[in-house]
Amino acid sequence: MTGAPEVSAREAEVLAALAGGRSNAQIARQLHISVRTVESHVSSLLRKYGVSDRHELAGLAELTQESREFTTLAGPGTTFVGREHEQTELLAALETNRLVSLLGPGGVGKTRLALRVAVEAAGNYPYGGAVVDLVPVRPGFVVAAVAEALGVREQPPHTLLDALFARLQRGRTLLVLDNCEHLVLDVGDLVARILAQAPQTAVLVTSRERIGVTGERSVQLAPLALGSEAEQLFRDRVAPEFAADDEVAAQLCAGLDGVPLAIELAAARADSLGPDGLLAALDDRLRLAAGGRGPNERHHSLAQVIGWSYDLLDDAERALFRRLGVFVGGFDLSAAEAISPASSRGEVSDLLGRLTDKSLLHRTQLAGTSRWRMLETVRAYALDELKGRGEYDAVAVLHLAWADSTAARLEERLEHHEDWQSEFDQVTADLRAAVSRSDTDVRRLARRLAHLTFARKRFVEAREHYLTAAAHASDATQLYDDLRDAADAALAVSDGAHAYQLMMRSAAENNHQDALAYAVTILNRYEAMPPPPDHGASLLPKDVDTVPVLIARAWASRQEVGPAEAALDAARKAGDPLDLMNALDAYGVAVASAGRLNDARRSAEERLELAATLPDHEPRAVAEITDAFHVASTTAVSVGDLPEAVRLARLTDDPVHGHPYITAPRKIRAFALSGLFDEAVQAADVMWNGWTTAGRPPRSWMASAASCAALTHGLLGTGQDAVWQGRALQIAQVSTAADSPGLMASAAFVDARLALHRLDSGQLSATLARSVEQAFEEFPEPWWAPYAWASGAELAAALRYPDAEQYLQRAVSENAWSDAVLLRARGRLTGERAPLEQAAEQFERIGAQFEHADTLRLLSHR
């Protein structure tokens, strides 16, 4: 990448550290230099990179670590001829305009010139960019194509579009959108949003017509100049004996109006036709209408050129050429054979070779397999011929059958853990096209495409394919299956509201009891929306005791052990692992609410064991697997099993591993309680930045993690603890912690623990007594209550409350961290060393590094 400033080795180290979101003090500790030296290097880097603040520099540092490259298309491997004037004009246009359209007829060389300009302009775009080939892209998938070219992936729960804009908003970026004419509306919508929301991104499009977006600067690309550039292109593409014949070159280029693709097609036929044959074919067959207008807009310039090449084929070549027009994204030999049932494999292979020799097909080699592709203008001509001869419907049926068998084979490879992703990526465009092309018999293919897309972690697209399948469902069972899978795909991106609506739709259309039961479960389990006073219990049939209904009743009465035990017993007898995991979760919540934290922990451990047996590519399984990781971490913390909580925090087996904030809370909680403060601070920044970038969606379960971040900053003495306490309220979307069931206990714990820390540091406060009382409130959720009680009891002991012993008795719970704190509190209260020594041993055993060191400090003063 050109244009990057020169930095010293130390500056490079500081820049890399910034990418991790570290503070100056943390960087200084990491690099063993002073904070002042770090500040000096940061100032120098801001100046060298020309950015305004530390946040922008950190973003630039992340891109530097990811190798800020300009992702372009592979060139054709031939010389670039002429176009100096147009190249200069385009580069100048990009300096003053954020949207530049390179317009011209098909085959005039727009793509070649755009690639050339992109390479020349790359140094002006320090945040890189990409050239996006839109030829195989269908309406509705422009965003996916641009995101793939930039290496942007879906980051649930926010959409792929959100992730794309987060990438484009980082800094100066260049997008080249190539071959837009069949997607003018989609491209126009996306480009308009880019101009409005990504002010440092420039877009160069190639098309046969304007995009029609305000601010568009268009540059018209004419054919190559006759008498110079056109003839030079011909000479560069033919054997030396042809290159020396100026008259043939001049006549041929003039007859082809200087259109580059036409010249290249003719040059490719030079060896087989000879000079006389070329000129005879030109005189007899080709009448190029450059720049004309008429009903067939796609073919104004090249239809006759391609028709000339087509007419030179024999009957067998023409027949296959027409049929290959149904493929949108390219094909291999087996695919070509599938739409040519009357020909043998050997015959199809031979014909593909002959069409390739005549430049009507382009062959590439991928993983040892040949794949062919038509230029889009050539493909459009083949498709028109196919339709004009009345052959399209029959070939479309064959293409649909090929797509279905291909998807089935890929599903089988997925199930057997064989490599399938690369081939799926190659055929995705054709699978999509096959689904959208037909109004009948596509449900099976739509479901297979949805499954494969989901396994590729394109969750939002998968949901849409399941909905397509639902539109073709023939009975209530099929409709439930399709909508259920769509709902679980929605849950994979934390869209509980949509999942709930889909299940209510299934229930309304077919009176499907399982759908209604699952809707009630989603309502209470996934924060779909504020539940009614009865939590949806009245929606459930009173005279039905199926497993799904029993589970839904357990969730609707989530703090009652009886319904949860009934649901769990029924699920065990039924033997379905997904229902069992669901019932175990409901049971764990119920017994934890009753104070039985160890039982809840065992339930979570059983769920995690079951999760390991489930396929991580099925929507229904992924919904349970993801939740199993979350609950396993929560219950490990709730009983003080910090080593297990840290282990779970560092696992990468979670299906949503790498999400910008969903997996961060479990890290913050585990690292904060274990005294791994640097990691806790880093995870907290990831969570906050990811959540705010996603538009701050309702995620109250994350608020306790923000409280733990406040604890970390308070114990470190950074002065940021109040900031994070405020952020916890923002995440919970409340004004006080008492207004949030999920935040109340963790906030009280952090307040009491930091009050004790300040007291030990000699900082007296009038609010200490209030911190003790808040720690013993009635908490609606059970997970953080032991931490609040134990910290409040130790604070009471440190303050020498007359009734401190009663607080110690009230704080007893099923939590190893709490046990150690109560031992230390008793040592404070009695002055004995033995309880402190036991507490130190306990803290060391559970990996609570800060608490262990703090206990040793107390011992040293005895």
Short mmCIF file of N, CA and C in Angstrom, two decimals, residues 287-438:
data_model
loop_
_atom_site.label_atom_id
_atom_site.label_comp_id
_atom_site.label_asym_id
_atom_site.label_seq_id
_atom_site.Cartn_x
_atom_site.Cartn_y
_atom_site.Cartn_z
N ARG A 287 -22.20 -5.86 -38.45
CA ARG A 287 -22.55 -4.45 -38.61
C ARG A 287 -22.74 -3.90 -37.20
N LEU A 288 -21.71 -3.31 -36.72
CA LEU A 288 -21.72 -2.84 -35.33
C LEU A 288 -22.43 -1.49 -35.22
N ALA A 289 -23.37 -1.40 -34.33
CA ALA A 289 -24.11 -0.15 -34.11
C ALA A 289 -23.64 0.44 -32.79
N ALA A 290 -22.50 1.16 -32.82
CA ALA A 290 -21.94 1.72 -31.59
C ALA A 290 -22.78 2.89 -31.10
N GLY A 291 -23.15 2.89 -29.83
CA GLY A 291 -23.87 4.00 -29.23
C GLY A 291 -25.31 4.11 -29.65
N GLY A 292 -25.87 3.11 -30.34
CA GLY A 292 -27.26 3.19 -30.74
C GLY A 292 -28.20 3.00 -29.57
N ARG A 293 -29.49 3.30 -29.77
CA ARG A 293 -30.49 3.10 -28.71
C ARG A 293 -31.66 2.32 -29.29
N GLY A 294 -32.27 1.55 -28.47
CA GLY A 294 -33.38 0.73 -28.92
C GLY A 294 -33.92 -0.08 -27.77
N PRO A 295 -34.83 -1.00 -28.01
CA PRO A 295 -35.47 -1.73 -26.91
C PRO A 295 -34.52 -2.65 -26.16
N ASN A 296 -33.50 -3.17 -26.82
CA ASN A 296 -32.58 -4.10 -26.16
C ASN A 296 -31.35 -3.31 -25.69
N GLU A 297 -31.47 -2.66 -24.54
CA GLU A 297 -30.44 -1.73 -24.08
C GLU A 297 -29.11 -2.43 -23.82
N ARG A 298 -29.16 -3.68 -23.37
CA ARG A 298 -27.92 -4.37 -23.01
C ARG A 298 -27.01 -4.60 -24.22
N HIS A 299 -27.59 -4.66 -25.39
CA HIS A 299 -26.82 -5.10 -26.56
C HIS A 299 -26.58 -4.01 -27.60
N HIS A 300 -26.71 -2.76 -27.22
CA HIS A 300 -26.61 -1.72 -28.23
C HIS A 300 -25.29 -1.75 -29.00
N SER A 301 -24.22 -2.15 -28.34
CA SER A 301 -22.92 -2.06 -29.00
C SER A 301 -22.34 -3.38 -29.43
N LEU A 302 -22.62 -4.44 -28.70
CA LEU A 302 -21.89 -5.69 -28.94
C LEU A 302 -22.75 -6.84 -29.45
N ALA A 303 -24.04 -6.66 -29.56
CA ALA A 303 -24.88 -7.78 -29.98
C ALA A 303 -24.42 -8.33 -31.32
N GLN A 304 -24.10 -7.43 -32.27
CA GLN A 304 -23.70 -7.91 -33.59
C GLN A 304 -22.30 -8.52 -33.56
N VAL A 305 -21.42 -7.99 -32.72
CA VAL A 305 -20.09 -8.58 -32.59
C VAL A 305 -20.19 -10.00 -32.06
N ILE A 306 -20.99 -10.17 -30.99
CA ILE A 306 -21.14 -11.51 -30.42
C ILE A 306 -21.89 -12.40 -31.40
N GLY A 307 -22.87 -11.82 -32.10
CA GLY A 307 -23.59 -12.59 -33.10
C GLY A 307 -22.68 -13.10 -34.20
N TRP A 308 -21.72 -12.27 -34.58
CA TRP A 308 -20.75 -12.70 -35.59
C TRP A 308 -19.96 -13.91 -35.08
N SER A 309 -19.48 -13.83 -33.84
CA SER A 309 -18.75 -14.97 -33.27
C SER A 309 -19.66 -16.19 -33.16
N TYR A 310 -20.91 -15.93 -32.77
CA TYR A 310 -21.87 -17.03 -32.61
C TYR A 310 -22.13 -17.72 -33.95
N ASP A 311 -22.23 -16.93 -35.00
CA ASP A 311 -22.50 -17.50 -36.32
C ASP A 311 -21.34 -18.34 -36.84
N LEU A 312 -20.15 -18.11 -36.34
CA LEU A 312 -18.98 -18.89 -36.76
C LEU A 312 -18.91 -20.26 -36.08
N LEU A 313 -19.77 -20.47 -35.08
CA LEU A 313 -19.78 -21.75 -34.38
C LEU A 313 -20.53 -22.80 -35.19
N ASP A 314 -20.20 -24.09 -34.92
CA ASP A 314 -21.02 -25.14 -35.53
C ASP A 314 -22.25 -25.38 -34.68
N ASP A 315 -23.14 -26.25 -35.11
CA ASP A 315 -24.43 -26.44 -34.42
C ASP A 315 -24.26 -26.89 -32.97
N ALA A 316 -23.34 -27.83 -32.74
CA ALA A 316 -23.14 -28.33 -31.38
C ALA A 316 -22.59 -27.24 -30.48
N GLU A 317 -21.67 -26.44 -30.99
CA GLU A 317 -21.11 -25.34 -30.19
C GLU A 317 -22.19 -24.31 -29.86
N ARG A 318 -23.04 -24.00 -30.86
CA ARG A 318 -24.10 -23.02 -30.61
C ARG A 318 -25.07 -23.54 -29.56
N ALA A 319 -25.42 -24.80 -29.64
CA ALA A 319 -26.40 -25.36 -28.71
C ALA A 319 -25.90 -25.27 -27.27
N LEU A 320 -24.65 -25.65 -27.05
CA LEU A 320 -24.10 -25.56 -25.70
C LEU A 320 -23.93 -24.10 -25.28
N PHE A 321 -23.46 -23.27 -26.19
CA PHE A 321 -23.27 -21.85 -25.89
C PHE A 321 -24.58 -21.24 -25.37
N ARG A 322 -25.69 -21.52 -26.05
CA ARG A 322 -26.97 -20.97 -25.61
C ARG A 322 -27.33 -21.47 -24.20
N ARG A 323 -27.17 -22.75 -23.98
CA ARG A 323 -27.56 -23.33 -22.69
C ARG A 323 -26.72 -22.78 -21.54
N LEU A 324 -25.45 -22.52 -21.80
CA LEU A 324 -24.58 -22.02 -20.73
C LEU A 324 -24.99 -20.63 -20.26
N GLY A 325 -25.83 -19.97 -21.03
CA GLY A 325 -26.29 -18.65 -20.62
C GLY A 325 -27.11 -18.65 -19.34
N VAL A 326 -27.61 -19.80 -18.89
CA VAL A 326 -28.40 -19.82 -17.65
C VAL A 326 -27.54 -19.67 -16.42
N PHE A 327 -26.23 -19.90 -16.54
CA PHE A 327 -25.36 -19.83 -15.36
C PHE A 327 -24.98 -18.38 -15.07
N VAL A 328 -25.24 -17.95 -13.87
CA VAL A 328 -24.99 -16.57 -13.47
C VAL A 328 -23.56 -16.37 -13.00
N GLY A 329 -23.04 -17.30 -12.25
CA GLY A 329 -21.74 -17.10 -11.62
C GLY A 329 -20.64 -18.00 -12.10
N GLY A 330 -20.81 -18.65 -13.25
CA GLY A 330 -19.78 -19.56 -13.73
C GLY A 330 -20.17 -21.00 -13.49
N PHE A 331 -19.38 -21.93 -14.01
CA PHE A 331 -19.76 -23.33 -13.95
C PHE A 331 -18.53 -24.21 -14.15
N ASP A 332 -18.64 -25.46 -13.71
CA ASP A 332 -17.60 -26.44 -13.99
C ASP A 332 -18.14 -27.44 -15.00
N LEU A 333 -17.34 -28.45 -15.30
CA LEU A 333 -17.73 -29.42 -16.32
C LEU A 333 -19.01 -30.15 -15.94
N SER A 334 -19.14 -30.53 -14.68
CA SER A 334 -20.34 -31.26 -14.25
C SER A 334 -21.59 -30.42 -14.40
N ALA A 335 -21.48 -29.14 -14.09
CA ALA A 335 -22.63 -28.25 -14.24
C ALA A 335 -23.03 -28.12 -15.70
N ALA A 336 -22.03 -27.95 -16.58
CA ALA A 336 -22.33 -27.84 -18.01
C ALA A 336 -22.95 -29.13 -18.53
N GLU A 337 -22.48 -30.25 -18.02
CA GLU A 337 -23.03 -31.54 -18.42
C GLU A 337 -24.48 -31.68 -17.97
N ALA A 338 -24.80 -31.12 -16.79
CA ALA A 338 -26.14 -31.26 -16.24
C ALA A 338 -27.20 -30.56 -17.08
N ILE A 339 -26.84 -29.48 -17.77
CA ILE A 339 -27.83 -28.79 -18.59
C ILE A 339 -27.73 -29.21 -20.06
N SER A 340 -26.95 -30.27 -20.32
CA SER A 340 -26.79 -30.81 -21.68
C SER A 340 -26.97 -32.32 -21.65
N PRO A 341 -28.14 -32.81 -21.28
CA PRO A 341 -28.31 -34.27 -21.07
C PRO A 341 -28.14 -35.10 -22.34
N ALA A 342 -28.26 -34.46 -23.51
CA ALA A 342 -28.15 -35.24 -24.74
C ALA A 342 -26.70 -35.47 -25.14
N SER A 343 -25.74 -34.82 -24.46
CA SER A 343 -24.32 -34.95 -24.81
C SER A 343 -23.59 -35.72 -23.73
N SER A 344 -22.56 -36.46 -24.15
CA SER A 344 -21.74 -37.18 -23.18
C SER A 344 -20.80 -36.21 -22.48
N ARG A 345 -20.21 -36.67 -21.39
CA ARG A 345 -19.26 -35.83 -20.66
C ARG A 345 -18.08 -35.44 -21.55
N GLY A 346 -17.60 -36.40 -22.34
CA GLY A 346 -16.49 -36.10 -23.23
C GLY A 346 -16.85 -35.06 -24.27
N GLU A 347 -18.07 -35.17 -24.82
CA GLU A 347 -18.51 -34.19 -25.82
C GLU A 347 -18.62 -32.80 -25.22
N VAL A 348 -19.17 -32.70 -24.00
CA VAL A 348 -19.30 -31.40 -23.34
C VAL A 348 -17.93 -30.81 -23.06
N SER A 349 -17.01 -31.65 -22.59
CA SER A 349 -15.65 -31.17 -22.31
C SER A 349 -15.00 -30.61 -23.57
N ASP A 350 -15.15 -31.33 -24.68
CA ASP A 350 -14.56 -30.88 -25.94
C ASP A 350 -15.17 -29.55 -26.39
N LEU A 351 -16.48 -29.43 -26.27
CA LEU A 351 -17.15 -28.19 -26.68
C LEU A 351 -16.73 -27.01 -25.80
N LEU A 352 -16.56 -27.25 -24.50
CA LEU A 352 -16.10 -26.17 -23.62
C LEU A 352 -14.72 -25.68 -24.06
N GLY A 353 -13.85 -26.63 -24.42
CA GLY A 353 -12.52 -26.24 -24.87
C GLY A 353 -12.58 -25.41 -26.14
N ARG A 354 -13.45 -25.81 -27.07
CA ARG A 354 -13.55 -25.07 -28.33
C ARG A 354 -14.13 -23.68 -28.13
N LEU A 355 -15.12 -23.56 -27.26
CA LEU A 355 -15.69 -22.23 -26.97
C LEU A 355 -14.67 -21.35 -26.26
N THR A 356 -13.84 -21.96 -25.42
CA THR A 356 -12.79 -21.20 -24.73
C THR A 356 -11.76 -20.70 -25.73
N ASP A 357 -11.37 -21.56 -26.65
CA ASP A 357 -10.40 -21.15 -27.67
C ASP A 357 -10.90 -19.96 -28.49
N LYS A 358 -12.20 -19.86 -28.63
CA LYS A 358 -12.78 -18.78 -29.43
C LYS A 358 -13.17 -17.58 -28.58
N SER A 359 -12.69 -17.54 -27.32
CA SER A 359 -12.85 -16.40 -26.40
C SER A 359 -14.29 -16.11 -26.03
N LEU A 360 -15.16 -17.09 -26.21
CA LEU A 360 -16.53 -16.92 -25.74
C LEU A 360 -16.68 -17.40 -24.30
N LEU A 361 -15.70 -18.14 -23.83
CA LEU A 361 -15.64 -18.56 -22.43
C LEU A 361 -14.26 -18.21 -21.89
N HIS A 362 -14.22 -17.96 -20.57
CA HIS A 362 -12.93 -17.73 -19.91
C HIS A 362 -12.75 -18.82 -18.86
N ARG A 363 -11.64 -19.50 -18.88
CA ARG A 363 -11.39 -20.62 -17.96
C ARG A 363 -10.44 -20.21 -16.85
N THR A 364 -10.74 -20.64 -15.64
CA THR A 364 -9.84 -20.47 -14.51
C THR A 364 -9.64 -21.82 -13.83
N GLN A 365 -8.59 -21.93 -13.07
CA GLN A 365 -8.28 -23.17 -12.36
C GLN A 365 -8.36 -22.89 -10.86
N LEU A 366 -9.28 -23.54 -10.18
CA LEU A 366 -9.46 -23.35 -8.75
C LEU A 366 -9.40 -24.69 -8.05
N ALA A 367 -8.41 -24.82 -7.17
CA ALA A 367 -8.24 -26.05 -6.39
C ALA A 367 -8.22 -27.29 -7.29
N GLY A 368 -7.54 -27.17 -8.43
CA GLY A 368 -7.40 -28.30 -9.31
C GLY A 368 -8.59 -28.57 -10.21
N THR A 369 -9.61 -27.71 -10.15
CA THR A 369 -10.82 -27.89 -10.96
C THR A 369 -10.97 -26.72 -11.91
N SER A 370 -11.27 -27.03 -13.17
CA SER A 370 -11.51 -25.96 -14.15
C SER A 370 -12.91 -25.41 -13.99
N ARG A 371 -13.00 -24.09 -14.04
CA ARG A 371 -14.29 -23.42 -14.05
C ARG A 371 -14.30 -22.43 -15.21
N TRP A 372 -15.47 -22.30 -15.81
CA TRP A 372 -15.62 -21.40 -16.96
C TRP A 372 -16.64 -20.31 -16.63
N ARG A 373 -16.48 -19.23 -17.36
CA ARG A 373 -17.40 -18.12 -17.15
C ARG A 373 -17.49 -17.31 -18.44
N MET A 374 -18.68 -16.78 -18.72
CA MET A 374 -18.89 -15.90 -19.85
C MET A 374 -18.79 -14.44 -19.39
N LEU A 375 -18.31 -13.59 -20.27
CA LEU A 375 -18.50 -12.17 -20.04
C LEU A 375 -20.00 -11.92 -19.98
N GLU A 376 -20.41 -10.94 -19.21
CA GLU A 376 -21.84 -10.73 -19.02
C GLU A 376 -22.54 -10.37 -20.32
N THR A 377 -21.89 -9.59 -21.16
CA THR A 377 -22.52 -9.26 -22.43
C THR A 377 -22.67 -10.49 -23.31
N VAL A 378 -21.69 -11.36 -23.25
CA VAL A 378 -21.76 -12.61 -24.00
C VAL A 378 -22.86 -13.50 -23.43
N ARG A 379 -22.93 -13.58 -22.11
CA ARG A 379 -23.96 -14.40 -21.46
C ARG A 379 -25.36 -13.89 -21.79
N ALA A 380 -25.51 -12.57 -21.79
CA ALA A 380 -26.82 -12.00 -22.11
C ALA A 380 -27.24 -12.37 -23.54
N TYR A 381 -26.28 -12.36 -24.45
CA TYR A 381 -26.59 -12.73 -25.84
C TYR A 381 -27.01 -14.20 -25.89
N ALA A 382 -26.26 -15.07 -25.19
CA ALA A 382 -26.60 -16.50 -25.18
C ALA A 382 -27.99 -16.71 -24.61
N LEU A 383 -28.32 -15.98 -23.55
CA LEU A 383 -29.62 -16.13 -22.91
C LEU A 383 -30.75 -15.67 -23.83
N ASP A 384 -30.52 -14.59 -24.53
CA ASP A 384 -31.53 -14.12 -25.47
C ASP A 384 -31.76 -15.13 -26.59
N GLU A 385 -30.67 -15.73 -27.07
CA GLU A 385 -30.80 -16.75 -28.10
C GLU A 385 -31.58 -17.95 -27.57
N LEU A 386 -31.29 -18.32 -26.32
CA LEU A 386 -31.98 -19.46 -25.71
C LEU A 386 -33.48 -19.19 -25.62
N LYS A 387 -33.82 -18.01 -25.19
CA LYS A 387 -35.24 -17.66 -25.08
C LYS A 387 -35.89 -17.53 -26.45
N GLY A 388 -35.15 -16.92 -27.40
CA GLY A 388 -35.71 -16.73 -28.73
C GLY A 388 -36.02 -18.02 -29.44
N ARG A 389 -35.30 -19.07 -29.11
CA ARG A 389 -35.53 -20.38 -29.74
C ARG A 389 -36.51 -21.25 -28.95
N GLY A 390 -37.08 -20.68 -27.88
CA GLY A 390 -38.06 -21.43 -27.10
C GLY A 390 -37.46 -22.53 -26.26
N GLU A 391 -36.19 -22.45 -25.96
CA GLU A 391 -35.51 -23.50 -25.20
C GLU A 391 -35.34 -23.17 -23.72
N TYR A 392 -35.67 -21.94 -23.36
CA TYR A 392 -35.31 -21.47 -22.01
C TYR A 392 -35.97 -22.29 -20.91
N ASP A 393 -37.28 -22.52 -21.01
CA ASP A 393 -38.00 -23.19 -19.92
C ASP A 393 -37.42 -24.57 -19.63
N ALA A 394 -37.11 -25.31 -20.68
CA ALA A 394 -36.57 -26.66 -20.48
C ALA A 394 -35.19 -26.60 -19.82
N VAL A 395 -34.36 -25.64 -20.25
CA VAL A 395 -33.02 -25.54 -19.66
C VAL A 395 -33.11 -25.01 -18.23
N ALA A 396 -34.06 -24.12 -17.97
CA ALA A 396 -34.23 -23.62 -16.60
C ALA A 396 -34.60 -24.75 -15.64
N VAL A 397 -35.40 -25.70 -16.12
CA VAL A 397 -35.74 -26.87 -15.30
C VAL A 397 -34.49 -27.69 -15.01
N LEU A 398 -33.65 -27.86 -16.01
CA LEU A 398 -32.39 -28.60 -15.81
C LEU A 398 -31.47 -27.84 -14.86
N HIS A 399 -31.43 -26.53 -14.98
CA HIS A 399 -30.59 -25.72 -14.09
C HIS A 399 -31.07 -25.82 -12.65
N LEU A 400 -32.41 -25.81 -12.46
CA LEU A 400 -32.97 -25.96 -11.12
C LEU A 400 -32.61 -27.32 -10.54
N ALA A 401 -32.69 -28.38 -11.36
CA ALA A 401 -32.34 -29.72 -10.89
C ALA A 401 -30.86 -29.78 -10.53
N TRP A 402 -30.00 -29.16 -11.35
CA TRP A 402 -28.57 -29.12 -11.03
C TRP A 402 -28.34 -28.38 -9.71
N ALA A 403 -29.02 -27.24 -9.54
CA ALA A 403 -28.84 -26.45 -8.33
C ALA A 403 -29.27 -27.26 -7.10
N ASP A 404 -30.39 -27.96 -7.21
CA ASP A 404 -30.88 -28.74 -6.08
C ASP A 404 -29.92 -29.87 -5.75
N SER A 405 -29.43 -30.59 -6.75
CA SER A 405 -28.50 -31.69 -6.47
C SER A 405 -27.17 -31.17 -5.94
N THR A 406 -26.74 -30.01 -6.44
CA THR A 406 -25.49 -29.42 -5.94
C THR A 406 -25.64 -29.02 -4.49
N ALA A 407 -26.76 -28.39 -4.16
CA ALA A 407 -27.00 -27.99 -2.77
C ALA A 407 -27.10 -29.22 -1.87
N ALA A 408 -27.74 -30.27 -2.36
CA ALA A 408 -27.85 -31.50 -1.57
C ALA A 408 -26.47 -32.10 -1.31
N ARG A 409 -25.63 -32.10 -2.33
CA ARG A 409 -24.27 -32.64 -2.16
C ARG A 409 -23.46 -31.80 -1.19
N LEU A 410 -23.60 -30.49 -1.26
CA LEU A 410 -22.88 -29.63 -0.33
C LEU A 410 -23.38 -29.81 1.09
N GLU A 411 -24.70 -30.00 1.25
CA GLU A 411 -25.24 -30.28 2.59
C GLU A 411 -24.66 -31.57 3.15
N GLU A 412 -24.55 -32.58 2.30
CA GLU A 412 -23.99 -33.86 2.75
C GLU A 412 -22.54 -33.68 3.18
N ARG A 413 -21.77 -32.91 2.43
CA ARG A 413 -20.38 -32.67 2.81
C ARG A 413 -20.31 -31.87 4.11
N LEU A 414 -21.23 -30.94 4.27
CA LEU A 414 -21.30 -30.18 5.52
C LEU A 414 -21.56 -31.11 6.69
N GLU A 415 -22.51 -32.01 6.53
CA GLU A 415 -22.86 -32.95 7.61
C GLU A 415 -21.69 -33.85 7.96
N HIS A 416 -20.85 -34.18 6.96
CA HIS A 416 -19.72 -35.08 7.20
C HIS A 416 -18.43 -34.32 7.49
N HIS A 417 -18.56 -33.01 7.74
CA HIS A 417 -17.41 -32.17 8.12
C HIS A 417 -16.31 -32.17 7.05
N GLU A 418 -16.73 -32.28 5.80
CA GLU A 418 -15.80 -32.19 4.69
C GLU A 418 -15.79 -30.75 4.17
N ASP A 419 -14.76 -30.40 3.41
CA ASP A 419 -14.68 -29.05 2.86
C ASP A 419 -15.85 -28.81 1.91
N TRP A 420 -16.58 -27.75 2.13
CA TRP A 420 -17.72 -27.41 1.28
C TRP A 420 -17.81 -25.91 1.01
N GLN A 421 -17.15 -25.11 1.87
CA GLN A 421 -17.34 -23.66 1.80
C GLN A 421 -16.88 -23.06 0.47
N SER A 422 -15.71 -23.48 -0.02
CA SER A 422 -15.19 -22.85 -1.23
C SER A 422 -16.10 -23.12 -2.42
N GLU A 423 -16.58 -24.35 -2.57
CA GLU A 423 -17.48 -24.63 -3.69
C GLU A 423 -18.80 -23.90 -3.52
N PHE A 424 -19.29 -23.84 -2.29
CA PHE A 424 -20.55 -23.12 -2.07
C PHE A 424 -20.42 -21.65 -2.48
N ASP A 425 -19.30 -21.04 -2.13
CA ASP A 425 -19.09 -19.65 -2.50
C ASP A 425 -19.10 -19.48 -4.03
N GLN A 426 -18.61 -20.50 -4.74
CA GLN A 426 -18.58 -20.41 -6.20
C GLN A 426 -19.96 -20.55 -6.83
N VAL A 427 -20.83 -21.32 -6.19
CA VAL A 427 -22.13 -21.60 -6.82
C VAL A 427 -23.28 -20.82 -6.17
N THR A 428 -22.99 -20.04 -5.15
CA THR A 428 -24.06 -19.35 -4.43
C THR A 428 -24.94 -18.52 -5.35
N ALA A 429 -24.32 -17.76 -6.24
CA ALA A 429 -25.11 -16.89 -7.13
C ALA A 429 -26.08 -17.71 -7.97
N ASP A 430 -25.66 -18.88 -8.43
CA ASP A 430 -26.56 -19.71 -9.24
C ASP A 430 -27.64 -20.37 -8.40
N LEU A 431 -27.33 -20.74 -7.17
CA LEU A 431 -28.37 -21.29 -6.30
C LEU A 431 -29.43 -20.23 -6.02
N ARG A 432 -28.99 -19.01 -5.75
CA ARG A 432 -29.95 -17.91 -5.54
C ARG A 432 -30.80 -17.69 -6.78
N ALA A 433 -30.13 -17.70 -7.95
CA ALA A 433 -30.85 -17.45 -9.20
C ALA A 433 -31.88 -18.55 -9.45
N ALA A 434 -31.53 -19.79 -9.16
CA ALA A 434 -32.46 -20.90 -9.38
C ALA A 434 -33.68 -20.77 -8.48
N VAL A 435 -33.49 -20.32 -7.25
CA VAL A 435 -34.61 -20.14 -6.34
C VAL A 435 -35.52 -19.01 -6.82
N SER A 436 -34.93 -17.92 -7.27
CA SER A 436 -35.73 -16.76 -7.65
C SER A 436 -36.33 -16.89 -9.04
N ARG A 437 -35.80 -17.81 -9.85
CA ARG A 437 -36.23 -17.92 -11.24
C ARG A 437 -37.57 -18.61 -11.38
N SER A 438 -37.91 -19.50 -10.45
CA SER A 438 -39.11 -20.32 -10.59
C SER A 438 -40.09 -20.02 -9.47
#
